[in-house]
Structure formats: structure tokens, C-alpha cells
Short mmCIF file of C-alpha atoms in Angstrom, two decimals:
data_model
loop_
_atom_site.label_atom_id
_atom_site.label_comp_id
_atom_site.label_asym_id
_atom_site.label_seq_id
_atom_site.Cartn_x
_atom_site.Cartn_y
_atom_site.Cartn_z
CA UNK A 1 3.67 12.02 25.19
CA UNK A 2 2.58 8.39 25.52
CA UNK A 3 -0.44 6.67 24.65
CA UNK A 4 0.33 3.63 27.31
CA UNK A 5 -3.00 2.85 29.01
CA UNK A 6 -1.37 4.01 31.92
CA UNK A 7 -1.37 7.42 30.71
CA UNK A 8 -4.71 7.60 29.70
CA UNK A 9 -6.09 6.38 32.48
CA UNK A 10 -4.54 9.09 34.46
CA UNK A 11 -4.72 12.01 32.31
CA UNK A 12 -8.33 11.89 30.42
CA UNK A 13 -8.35 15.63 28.99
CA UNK A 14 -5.15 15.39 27.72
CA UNK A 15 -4.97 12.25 26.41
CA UNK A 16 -7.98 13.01 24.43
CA UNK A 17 -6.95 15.73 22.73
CA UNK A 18 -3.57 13.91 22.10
CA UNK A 19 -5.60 11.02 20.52
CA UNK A 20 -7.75 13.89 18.12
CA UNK A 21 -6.12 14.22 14.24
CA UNK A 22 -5.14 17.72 13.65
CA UNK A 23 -8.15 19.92 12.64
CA UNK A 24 -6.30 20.35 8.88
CA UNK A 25 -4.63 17.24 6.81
CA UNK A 26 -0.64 17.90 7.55
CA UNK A 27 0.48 20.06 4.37
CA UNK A 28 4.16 21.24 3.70
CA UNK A 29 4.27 21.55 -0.02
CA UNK A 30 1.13 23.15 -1.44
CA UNK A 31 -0.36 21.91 -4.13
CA UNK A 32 1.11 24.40 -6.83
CA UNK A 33 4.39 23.74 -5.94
CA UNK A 34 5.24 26.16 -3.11
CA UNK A 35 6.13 25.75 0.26
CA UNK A 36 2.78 25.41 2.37
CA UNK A 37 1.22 28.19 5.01
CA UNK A 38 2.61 27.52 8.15
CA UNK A 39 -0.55 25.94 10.24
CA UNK A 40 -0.30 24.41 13.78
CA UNK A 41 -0.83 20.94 13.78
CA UNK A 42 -0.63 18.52 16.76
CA UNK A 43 2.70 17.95 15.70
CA UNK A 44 5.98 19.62 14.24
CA UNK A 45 6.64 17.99 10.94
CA UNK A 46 9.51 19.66 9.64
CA UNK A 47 10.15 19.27 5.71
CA UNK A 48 12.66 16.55 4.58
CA UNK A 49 15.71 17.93 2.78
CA UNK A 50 16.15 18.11 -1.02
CA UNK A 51 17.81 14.85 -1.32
CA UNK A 52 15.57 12.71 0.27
CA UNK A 53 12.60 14.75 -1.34
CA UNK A 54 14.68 13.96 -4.95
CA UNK A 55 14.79 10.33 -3.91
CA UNK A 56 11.63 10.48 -2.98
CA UNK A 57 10.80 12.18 -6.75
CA UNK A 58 12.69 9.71 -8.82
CA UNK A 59 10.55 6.97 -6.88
CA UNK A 60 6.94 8.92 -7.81
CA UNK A 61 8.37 8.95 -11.76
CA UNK A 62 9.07 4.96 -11.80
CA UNK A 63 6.16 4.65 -9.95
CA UNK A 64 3.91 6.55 -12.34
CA UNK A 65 5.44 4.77 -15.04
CA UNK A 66 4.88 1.18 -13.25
CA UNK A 67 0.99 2.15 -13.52
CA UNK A 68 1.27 3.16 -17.04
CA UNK A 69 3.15 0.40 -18.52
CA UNK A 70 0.73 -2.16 -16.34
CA UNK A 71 -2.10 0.02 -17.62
CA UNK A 72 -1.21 -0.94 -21.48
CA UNK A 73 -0.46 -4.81 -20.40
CA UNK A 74 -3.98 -5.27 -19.23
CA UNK A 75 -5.29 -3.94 -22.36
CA UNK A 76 -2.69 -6.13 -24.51
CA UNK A 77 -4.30 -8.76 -22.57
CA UNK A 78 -0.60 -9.74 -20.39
CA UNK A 79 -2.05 -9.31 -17.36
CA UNK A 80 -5.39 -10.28 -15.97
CA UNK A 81 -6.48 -7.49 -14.04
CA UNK A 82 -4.13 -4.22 -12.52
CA UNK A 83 -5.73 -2.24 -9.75
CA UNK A 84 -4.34 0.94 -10.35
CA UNK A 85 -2.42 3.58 -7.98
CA UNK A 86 -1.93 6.30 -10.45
CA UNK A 87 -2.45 9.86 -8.59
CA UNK A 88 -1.82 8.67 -5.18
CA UNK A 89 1.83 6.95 -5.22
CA UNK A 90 2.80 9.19 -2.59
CA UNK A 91 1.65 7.49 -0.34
CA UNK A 92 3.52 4.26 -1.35
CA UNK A 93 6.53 5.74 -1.84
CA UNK A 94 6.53 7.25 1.47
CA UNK A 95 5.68 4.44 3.30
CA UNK A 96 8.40 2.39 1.62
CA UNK A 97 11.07 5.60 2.48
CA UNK A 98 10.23 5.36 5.81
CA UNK A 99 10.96 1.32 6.99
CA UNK A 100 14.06 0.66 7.69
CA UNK A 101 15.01 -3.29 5.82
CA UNK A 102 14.25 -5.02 8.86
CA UNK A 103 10.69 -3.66 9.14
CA UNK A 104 7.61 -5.42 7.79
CA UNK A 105 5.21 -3.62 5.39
CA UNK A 106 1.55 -4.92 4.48
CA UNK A 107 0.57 -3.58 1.00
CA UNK A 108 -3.16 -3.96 -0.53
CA UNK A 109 -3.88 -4.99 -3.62
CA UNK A 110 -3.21 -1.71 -5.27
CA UNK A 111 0.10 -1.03 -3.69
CA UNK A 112 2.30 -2.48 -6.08
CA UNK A 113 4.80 0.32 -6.40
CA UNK A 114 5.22 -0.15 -2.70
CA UNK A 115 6.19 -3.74 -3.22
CA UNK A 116 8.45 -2.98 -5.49
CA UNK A 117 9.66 -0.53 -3.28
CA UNK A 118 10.79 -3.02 -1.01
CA UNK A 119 13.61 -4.66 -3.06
CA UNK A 120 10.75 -7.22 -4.39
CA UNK A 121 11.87 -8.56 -8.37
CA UNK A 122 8.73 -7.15 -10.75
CA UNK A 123 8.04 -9.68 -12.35
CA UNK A 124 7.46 -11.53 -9.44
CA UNK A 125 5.02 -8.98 -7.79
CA UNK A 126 3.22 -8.88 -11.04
CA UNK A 127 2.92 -12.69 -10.97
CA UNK A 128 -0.73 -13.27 -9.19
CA UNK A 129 -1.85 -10.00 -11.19
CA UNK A 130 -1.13 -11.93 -14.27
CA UNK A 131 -3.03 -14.77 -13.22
CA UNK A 132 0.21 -17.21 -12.76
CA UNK A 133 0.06 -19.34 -9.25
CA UNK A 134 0.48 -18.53 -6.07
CA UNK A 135 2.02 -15.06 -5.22
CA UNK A 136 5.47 -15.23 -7.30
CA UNK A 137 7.35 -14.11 -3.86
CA UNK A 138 8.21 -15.36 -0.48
CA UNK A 139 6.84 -12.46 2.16
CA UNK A 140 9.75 -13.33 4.28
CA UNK A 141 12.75 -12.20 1.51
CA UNK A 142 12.03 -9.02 1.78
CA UNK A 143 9.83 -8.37 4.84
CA UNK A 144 6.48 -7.47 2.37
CA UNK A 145 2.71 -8.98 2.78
CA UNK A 146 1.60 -10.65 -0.38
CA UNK A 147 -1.08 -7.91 -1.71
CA UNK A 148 -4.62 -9.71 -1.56
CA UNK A 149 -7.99 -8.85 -2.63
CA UNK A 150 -9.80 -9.53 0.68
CA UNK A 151 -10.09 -6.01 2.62
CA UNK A 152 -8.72 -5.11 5.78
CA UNK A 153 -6.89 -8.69 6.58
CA UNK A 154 -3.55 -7.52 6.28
CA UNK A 155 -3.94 -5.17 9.48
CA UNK A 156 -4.20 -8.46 11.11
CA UNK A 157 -1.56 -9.68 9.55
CA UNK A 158 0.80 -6.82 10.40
CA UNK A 159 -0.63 -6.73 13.99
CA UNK A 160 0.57 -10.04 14.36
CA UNK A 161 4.32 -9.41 13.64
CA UNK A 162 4.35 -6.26 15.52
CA UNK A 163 3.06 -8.46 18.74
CA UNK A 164 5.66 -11.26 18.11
CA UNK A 165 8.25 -7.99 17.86
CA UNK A 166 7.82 -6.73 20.74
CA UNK A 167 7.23 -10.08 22.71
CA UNK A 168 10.77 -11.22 21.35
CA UNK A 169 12.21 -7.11 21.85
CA UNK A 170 13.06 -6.66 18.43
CA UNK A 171 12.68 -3.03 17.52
CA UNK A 172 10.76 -4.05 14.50
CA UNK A 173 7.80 -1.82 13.28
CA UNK A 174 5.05 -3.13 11.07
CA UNK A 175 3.20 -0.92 8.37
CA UNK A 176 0.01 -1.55 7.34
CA UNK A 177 -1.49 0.11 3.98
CA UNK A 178 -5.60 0.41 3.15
CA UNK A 179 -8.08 2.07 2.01
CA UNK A 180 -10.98 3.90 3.01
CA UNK A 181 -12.90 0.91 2.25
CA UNK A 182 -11.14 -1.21 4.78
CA UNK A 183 -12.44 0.65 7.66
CA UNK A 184 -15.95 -0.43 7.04
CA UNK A 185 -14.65 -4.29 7.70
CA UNK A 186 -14.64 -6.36 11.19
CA UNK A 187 -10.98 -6.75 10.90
CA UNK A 188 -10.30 -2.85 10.55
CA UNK A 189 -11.98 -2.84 14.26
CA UNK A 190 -9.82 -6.08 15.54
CA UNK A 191 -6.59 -5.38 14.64
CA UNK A 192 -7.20 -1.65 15.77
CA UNK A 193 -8.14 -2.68 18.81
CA UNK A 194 -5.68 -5.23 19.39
CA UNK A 195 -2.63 -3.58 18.90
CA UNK A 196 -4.05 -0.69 21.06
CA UNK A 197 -4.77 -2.79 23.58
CA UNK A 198 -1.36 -4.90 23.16
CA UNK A 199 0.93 -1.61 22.83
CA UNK A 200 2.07 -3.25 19.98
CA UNK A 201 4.93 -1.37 17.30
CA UNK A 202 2.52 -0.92 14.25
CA UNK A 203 1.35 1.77 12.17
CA UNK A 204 -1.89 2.09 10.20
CA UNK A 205 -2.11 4.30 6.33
CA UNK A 206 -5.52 4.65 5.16
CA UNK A 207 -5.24 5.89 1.96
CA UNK A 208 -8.48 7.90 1.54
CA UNK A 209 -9.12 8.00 -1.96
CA UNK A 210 -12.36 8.71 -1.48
CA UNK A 211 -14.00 5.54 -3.52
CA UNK A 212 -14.65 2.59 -1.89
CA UNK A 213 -15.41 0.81 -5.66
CA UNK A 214 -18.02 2.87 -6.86
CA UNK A 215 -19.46 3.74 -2.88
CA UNK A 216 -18.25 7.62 -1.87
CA UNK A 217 -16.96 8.30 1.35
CA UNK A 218 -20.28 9.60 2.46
CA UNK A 219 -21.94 6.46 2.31
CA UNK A 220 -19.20 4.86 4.73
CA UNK A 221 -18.26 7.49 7.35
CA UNK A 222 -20.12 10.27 8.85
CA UNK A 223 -16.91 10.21 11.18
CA UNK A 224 -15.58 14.07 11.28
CA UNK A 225 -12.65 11.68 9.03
CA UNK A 226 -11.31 8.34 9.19
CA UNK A 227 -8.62 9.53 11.18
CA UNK A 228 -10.72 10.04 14.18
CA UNK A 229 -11.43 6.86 14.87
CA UNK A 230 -8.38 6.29 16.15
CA UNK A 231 -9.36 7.98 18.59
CA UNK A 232 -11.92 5.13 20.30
CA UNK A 233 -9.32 2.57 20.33
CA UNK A 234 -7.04 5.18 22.31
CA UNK A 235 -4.34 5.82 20.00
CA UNK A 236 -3.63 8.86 18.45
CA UNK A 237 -4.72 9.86 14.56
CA UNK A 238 -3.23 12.18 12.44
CA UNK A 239 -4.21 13.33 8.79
CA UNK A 240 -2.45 13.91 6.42
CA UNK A 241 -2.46 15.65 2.58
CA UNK A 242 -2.14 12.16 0.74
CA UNK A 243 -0.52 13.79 -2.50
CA UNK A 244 2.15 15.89 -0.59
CA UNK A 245 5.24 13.37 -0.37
CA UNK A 246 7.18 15.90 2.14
CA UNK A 247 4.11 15.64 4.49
CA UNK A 248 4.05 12.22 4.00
CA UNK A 249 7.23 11.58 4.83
CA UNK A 250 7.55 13.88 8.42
CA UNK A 251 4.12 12.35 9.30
CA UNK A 252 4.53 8.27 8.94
CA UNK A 253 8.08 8.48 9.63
CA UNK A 254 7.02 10.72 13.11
CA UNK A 255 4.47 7.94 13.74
CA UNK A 256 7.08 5.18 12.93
CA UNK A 257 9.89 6.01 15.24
CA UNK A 258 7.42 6.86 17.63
CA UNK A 259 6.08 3.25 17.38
CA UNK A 260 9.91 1.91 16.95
CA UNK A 261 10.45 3.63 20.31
CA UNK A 262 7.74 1.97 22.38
CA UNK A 263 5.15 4.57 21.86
CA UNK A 264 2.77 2.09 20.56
CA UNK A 265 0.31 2.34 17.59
CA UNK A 266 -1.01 5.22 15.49
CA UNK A 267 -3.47 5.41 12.85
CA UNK A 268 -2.79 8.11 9.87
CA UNK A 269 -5.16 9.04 7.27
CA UNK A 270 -3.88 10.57 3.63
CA UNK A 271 -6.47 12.08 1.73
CA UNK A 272 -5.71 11.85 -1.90
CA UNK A 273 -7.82 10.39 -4.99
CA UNK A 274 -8.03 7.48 -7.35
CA UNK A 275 -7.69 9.00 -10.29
CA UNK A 276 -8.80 5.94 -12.66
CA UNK A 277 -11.12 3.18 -12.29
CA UNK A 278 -11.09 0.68 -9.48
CA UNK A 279 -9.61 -1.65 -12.08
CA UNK A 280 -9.78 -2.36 -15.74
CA UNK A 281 -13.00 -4.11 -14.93
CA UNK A 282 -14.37 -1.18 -13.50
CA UNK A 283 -16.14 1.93 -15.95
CA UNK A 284 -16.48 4.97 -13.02
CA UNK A 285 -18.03 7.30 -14.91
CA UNK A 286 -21.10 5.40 -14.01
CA UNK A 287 -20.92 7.15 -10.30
CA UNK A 288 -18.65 9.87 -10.47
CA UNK A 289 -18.26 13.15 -13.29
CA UNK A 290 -15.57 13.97 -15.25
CA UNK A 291 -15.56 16.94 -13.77
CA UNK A 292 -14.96 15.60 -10.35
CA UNK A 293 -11.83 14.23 -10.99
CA UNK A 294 -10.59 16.72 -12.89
CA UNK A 295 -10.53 18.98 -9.98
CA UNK A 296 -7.88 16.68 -8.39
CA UNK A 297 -5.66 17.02 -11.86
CA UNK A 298 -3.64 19.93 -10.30
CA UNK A 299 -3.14 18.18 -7.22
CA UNK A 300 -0.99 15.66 -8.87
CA UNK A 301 2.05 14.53 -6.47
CA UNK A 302 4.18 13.89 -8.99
CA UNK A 303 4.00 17.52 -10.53
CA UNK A 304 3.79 19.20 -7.46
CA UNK A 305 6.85 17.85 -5.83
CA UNK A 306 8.85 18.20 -9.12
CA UNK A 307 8.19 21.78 -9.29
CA UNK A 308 8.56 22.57 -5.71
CA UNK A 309 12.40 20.87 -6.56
CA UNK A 310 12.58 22.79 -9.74
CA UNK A 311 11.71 26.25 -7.92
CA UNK A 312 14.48 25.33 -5.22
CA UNK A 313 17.42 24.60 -7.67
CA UNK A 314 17.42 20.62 -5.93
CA UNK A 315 16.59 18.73 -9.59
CA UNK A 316 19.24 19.49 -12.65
CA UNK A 317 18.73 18.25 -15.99
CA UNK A 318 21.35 14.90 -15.67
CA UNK A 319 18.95 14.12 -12.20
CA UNK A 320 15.68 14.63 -14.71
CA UNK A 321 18.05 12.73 -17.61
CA UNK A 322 18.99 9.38 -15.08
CA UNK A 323 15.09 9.51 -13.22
CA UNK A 324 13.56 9.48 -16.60
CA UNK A 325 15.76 6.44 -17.87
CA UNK A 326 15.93 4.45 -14.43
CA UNK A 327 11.46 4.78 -15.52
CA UNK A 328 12.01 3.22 -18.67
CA UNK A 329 14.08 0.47 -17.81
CA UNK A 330 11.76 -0.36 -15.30
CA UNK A 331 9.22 -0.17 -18.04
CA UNK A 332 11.15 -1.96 -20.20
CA UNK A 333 11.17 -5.06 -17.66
CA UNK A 334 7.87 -4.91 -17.27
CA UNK A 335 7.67 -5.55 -20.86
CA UNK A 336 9.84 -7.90 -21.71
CA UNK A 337 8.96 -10.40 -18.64
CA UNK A 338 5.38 -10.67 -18.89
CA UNK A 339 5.40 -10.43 -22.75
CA UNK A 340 6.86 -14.08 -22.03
CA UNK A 341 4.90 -17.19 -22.30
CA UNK A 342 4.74 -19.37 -19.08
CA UNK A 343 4.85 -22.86 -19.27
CA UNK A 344 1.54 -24.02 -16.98
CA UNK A 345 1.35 -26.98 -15.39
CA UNK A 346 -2.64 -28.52 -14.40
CA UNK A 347 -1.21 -30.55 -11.64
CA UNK A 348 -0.03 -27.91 -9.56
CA UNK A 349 -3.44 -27.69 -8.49
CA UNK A 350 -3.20 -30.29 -6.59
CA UNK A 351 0.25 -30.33 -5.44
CA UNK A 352 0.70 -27.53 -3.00
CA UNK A 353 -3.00 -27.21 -1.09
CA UNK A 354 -1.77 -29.82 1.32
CA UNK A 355 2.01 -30.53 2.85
CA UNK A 356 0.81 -34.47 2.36
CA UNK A 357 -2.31 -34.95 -0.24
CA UNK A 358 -4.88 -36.31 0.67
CA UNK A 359 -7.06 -39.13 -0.82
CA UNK A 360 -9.08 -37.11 -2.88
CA UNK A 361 -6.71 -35.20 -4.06
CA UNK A 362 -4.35 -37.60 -5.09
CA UNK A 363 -7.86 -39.46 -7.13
CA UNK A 364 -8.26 -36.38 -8.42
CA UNK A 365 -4.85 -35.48 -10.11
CA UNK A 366 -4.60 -39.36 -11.03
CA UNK A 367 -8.04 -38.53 -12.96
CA UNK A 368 -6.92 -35.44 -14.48
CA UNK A 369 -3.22 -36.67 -15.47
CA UNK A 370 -4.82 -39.50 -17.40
CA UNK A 371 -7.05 -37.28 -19.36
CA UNK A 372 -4.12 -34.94 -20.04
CA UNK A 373 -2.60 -37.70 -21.08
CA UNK A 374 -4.73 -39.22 -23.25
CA UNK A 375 -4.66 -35.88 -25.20
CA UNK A 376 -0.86 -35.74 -25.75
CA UNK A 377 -0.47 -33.51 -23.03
CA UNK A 378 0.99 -35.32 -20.44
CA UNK A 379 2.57 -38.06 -19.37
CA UNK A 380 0.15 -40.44 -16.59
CA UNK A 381 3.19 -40.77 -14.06
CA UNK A 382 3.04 -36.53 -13.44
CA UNK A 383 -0.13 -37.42 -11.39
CA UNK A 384 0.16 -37.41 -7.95
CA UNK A 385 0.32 -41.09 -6.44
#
């Protein structure tokens, strides 16, 4: 069924209920490991098989070990600040699983495992996080956003490419990761809109972790769930358990070919949980219990999807054996790269804010090369002139 404005115009009723999320988040592995009750969603998601759900498995095992290793940087003081994804890489690793190379994905600031995902080197996704210049990767290598700390402006961003897409009839789809805190923002509503409007090949994942910093849900959204609002820019929602990868994986790849074959836009909301603080910066046990978040310990993606793959005979001890070491070597990376000393230069402040410097800039890296200079650090003619 179409969403075209066509459609809707014709067929009200049943274009409404089209739009409306099913009643329950899409579930197909339960959360102890067994396959889910059967439940009748809007759609029919069947599960993936066993070897995509094992790629999909050794991905959630790197990825949890990505968060851990970044985790223990910060603290060694390597990296400046690491927003961290641990307990809801799911949904990363499903939206990476489902673009094909040629699609374009727009990550958050949180969704490094999905850049790295995407073929990008780690070091140089973890560049800006360790407080280095610029972003440490050009978008256009490997199809990825840069991850940025303002909220909601990548949906523009992906938006964008989806409209060129379709205007040049590529059959490009764009993917656009946030969070629940995104949908409070003006450009939530704009690029919703837009590509609504538009028709335009792009998906939206909110991943609802329920924290918007340290403000709840509740305080943002009275909506029935995030996924309903899809509904007044006339495209259709869908929800979605954020912590079961199968689900995952039938729902944003449904809404991606769907998109991919001229269906136009969807909006899907996963409901999982940020299971540590915002960021290093951030001490959450000043609005939330301990006991809160332990009720989303046996939820865990990661442990759910290995023992529904244990259960079903899919993941032998030489799969478990190569996972846990292709984990550690990314760890190892990790290590070894940013446990490097950078050689920083002052004048690149000034040297890439404008194609041709201006006046004031070029004073002001004269002034600053001299005084570098003058304390052994540098030689006057690395100014700009």
C-alpha cells in the first residue's frame, strides 16, 4: 500500500490506519532468548535466518567491546569525551545490515559502532571524540554523516540526499539515526515534513532510550509513542523492540526497500535503554535509580540473541572462538592508535575556516606564528601570509 499523497487523499480511513504504529513494539525474539508469541502487527516481519542473525551477533560482540574499550580510554584520559551506546547496539548494527554500500546513513553522536559499521577506519571515527580536528573522515568515502552534537540536524541532512536521489533516479535510500530527544527539535518537524511532502527515499530510527540527558520520556511526549507522529506528516510509523536485532532487522529493512522502491518515507521507533550515563560527563544516578536500570539488565541484546542462537544449534564454539578474537583486535586498535601522541599544529586554526583567508585571519595567524615562534615553537614563515 502506498503512502503517495494521492492515496491519501482518496482513501482517508485506510490510509490512517496504514499511517498508525502497530499497537505492540515488533518482537520476534523474546527477551529470554526464545522465539516471540506470535502477535499481529501491521506488518509480516518474518525472522532473518541464522546466518545473518550470527552476522548480525558477531557485530553486537565488537560492538559491545567498541563501548568498553572507549569506556576505559576516557578514563585513561585518550579521549575527551565517549557518548556511550552500550545496551542498545542493536539498533546500530541493524541499521548498518540493512544499507546496501551505495546508501547513505546519518549516525548521531552516539552511533559510533554504526560508523564503524560502514567500512569507516576507527581511528578515524574516534578522531573528533578525542578532541583532534575536524572529523578524521570524508562523509563521501563511505556514504556516512559525520556524528555531531547538535540534535536532530542530520535528518536534514539525510533528507537532502534522499531528494537529490530521487531527483537524479538513483535508487539510493538515506537512513537517519536519533534519539528520543531529537523529536523535541524544529528540525525533527522539517525534515519530517519535507520528505513526506517530497516522497523522498528516506527512513527515520528513533532510538527511544528513554533519556533525553537526564529529561524522561514523560517530560517530552504525551504522544501514545514517538512513533505516532508519523502519523501527522502522513507517513506510516512502526515500533519496534529496540534490543531484539531479528525485529530490527525485518522492520528497517521492510521500511528500507519499501522506501528503495518508491514507497516514500517511514518513521520507526525502537524502544530500548541507555544503560550508562549520557557521557562520562554525565553522573545519572542523580535522576534515575539503580533499580530502574537494572530492570532492563535481562533485556540485554547481546545475551538475548546469543542464546536464542545457542538454543537453535546456529553458534559453535570456533564461531564464539573467531567473534570473540575479531572483538579484541578491534580492541586492540583502539588501543594502540589513540594511545599515540598527535603532533598538533596551532595554525590549523586558521587554515581551513575559509577556501581563501581572509584579512583577519591571515593578521591573526601572522600574530600567533610569531609568538610561537618566539618560544621555540615555530618557525614565523608557518603563518599564513
Amino acid at each position: 500500500m502506498s503512502n503517495h499523497p494521492e492515496f491519501l487523499e482518496s482513501n482517508g480511513s485506510r490510509a490512517e490506519s496504514y499511517l498508525l504504529p502497530s499497537a505492540e513494539p515488533v518482537q520476534l525474539i523474546a527477551a529470554n532468548g526464545t522465539p516471540a508469541k506470535a502477535r499481529d502487527y501491521k506488518e509480516s516481519y518474518p525472522l532473518p535466518d541464522h546466518q545473518t542473525l550470527v552476522e548480525g551477533y558477531e557485530r553486537l560482540v565488537v560492538g559491545r567491546r567498541i563501548n568498553d574499550q572507549a569506556g576505559a580510554l576516557v578514563r585513561q584520559g585518550r579521549m575527551a569525551v565517549y557518548p556511550s551506546s552500550y545496551g542498545q547496539e542493536a539498533c546500530q548494527v541493524a541499521a548498518d545490515m540493512c544499507l546496501r554500500r551505495g546508501d547513505w546513513l546519518f549516525p548521531t553522536y552516539r552511533d559510533t559502532v554504526a560508523v564503524l559499521g560502514r567500512g569507516v577506519d576507527p581511528l578515524a571515527a574516534f578522531e573528533s571524540l578525542r578532541g583532534d580536528w575536524h572529523s578524521g573522515y570524508d562523509p563521501h568515502d563511505h556514504n556516512t554523516g559525520i556524528p555531531t552534537t547538535p540534535l536532530a540536524t542530520q535528518l536534514l541532512h539525510a533528507v537532502g540526499v534522499a531528494h537529490a536521489a530521487k531527483l537524479k533516479g538513483e535508487d539510493t535510500v538515506a537512513l537517519a539515526l536519533c534519539g528520543d530527544g531529537a523529536s523535541s527539535e524544529g528540525d525533527f518537524h522539517e525534515a519530517l515534513n519535507f520528505a513526506a511532502v517530497f516522497h523522498v527515499p528516506v527512513v527515520f530510527l528513533i532510538q527511544n532510550n528513554q533519556y533525553a540527558i537526564s529529561v524522561p520520556l514523560i517530560h517530552q511526549s504525551v504522544a501514545p509513542s514517538l512513533a505516532h507522529k508519523a502519523v501527522g506528516y502522513g507517513m506510516p510509523g512502526e515500533r519496534v523492540d529496540g534490543n531484539d536485532l531479528a525485529a530490527l532487522l525485518a522492520v528497517l529493512g521492510h521500511a528500507v526497500e519499501r522506501a528503495r522502491d518508491g514507497g516514500g518515507p517511514a518513521l520507526v521507533e525502537a524502544h530500548t535503554y541507555r544503560m550508562q550515563s549520557h557521557t562520562n560527563a554525565d553522573d545519572a544516578t542523580r535522576y534515575r535509580s539503580d533499580a530502574e536500570v537494572a530492570q532492563w539488565v535481562p533485556r540485554d541484546p547481546l545475551l538475548r540473541l546469543k542464546k536464542y542462537l545457542d538454543d537453535a544449534g546456529a553458534l559453535g564454539a570456533a564461531d564464539a572462538e573467531r567473534i570473540a578474537a575479531a572483538a579484541e583486535d578491534m580492541a586492540k586498535t583502539l588501543r594502540d592508535g589513540l594511545n599515540t601522541e598527535t603532533t598538533l599544529d596551532p595554525l590549523d586554526l586558521f587554515r581551513h575556516v575559509y577556501s581563501e583567508p581572509t584579512p583577519q585571519l591571515r593578521e591573526q595567524s601572522r600574530l600567533l606564528g610569531a609568538e610561537l615562534a618566539a618560544a621555540g615553537h615555530l618557525a614565523p614563515e608557518g603563518a599564513q601570509s
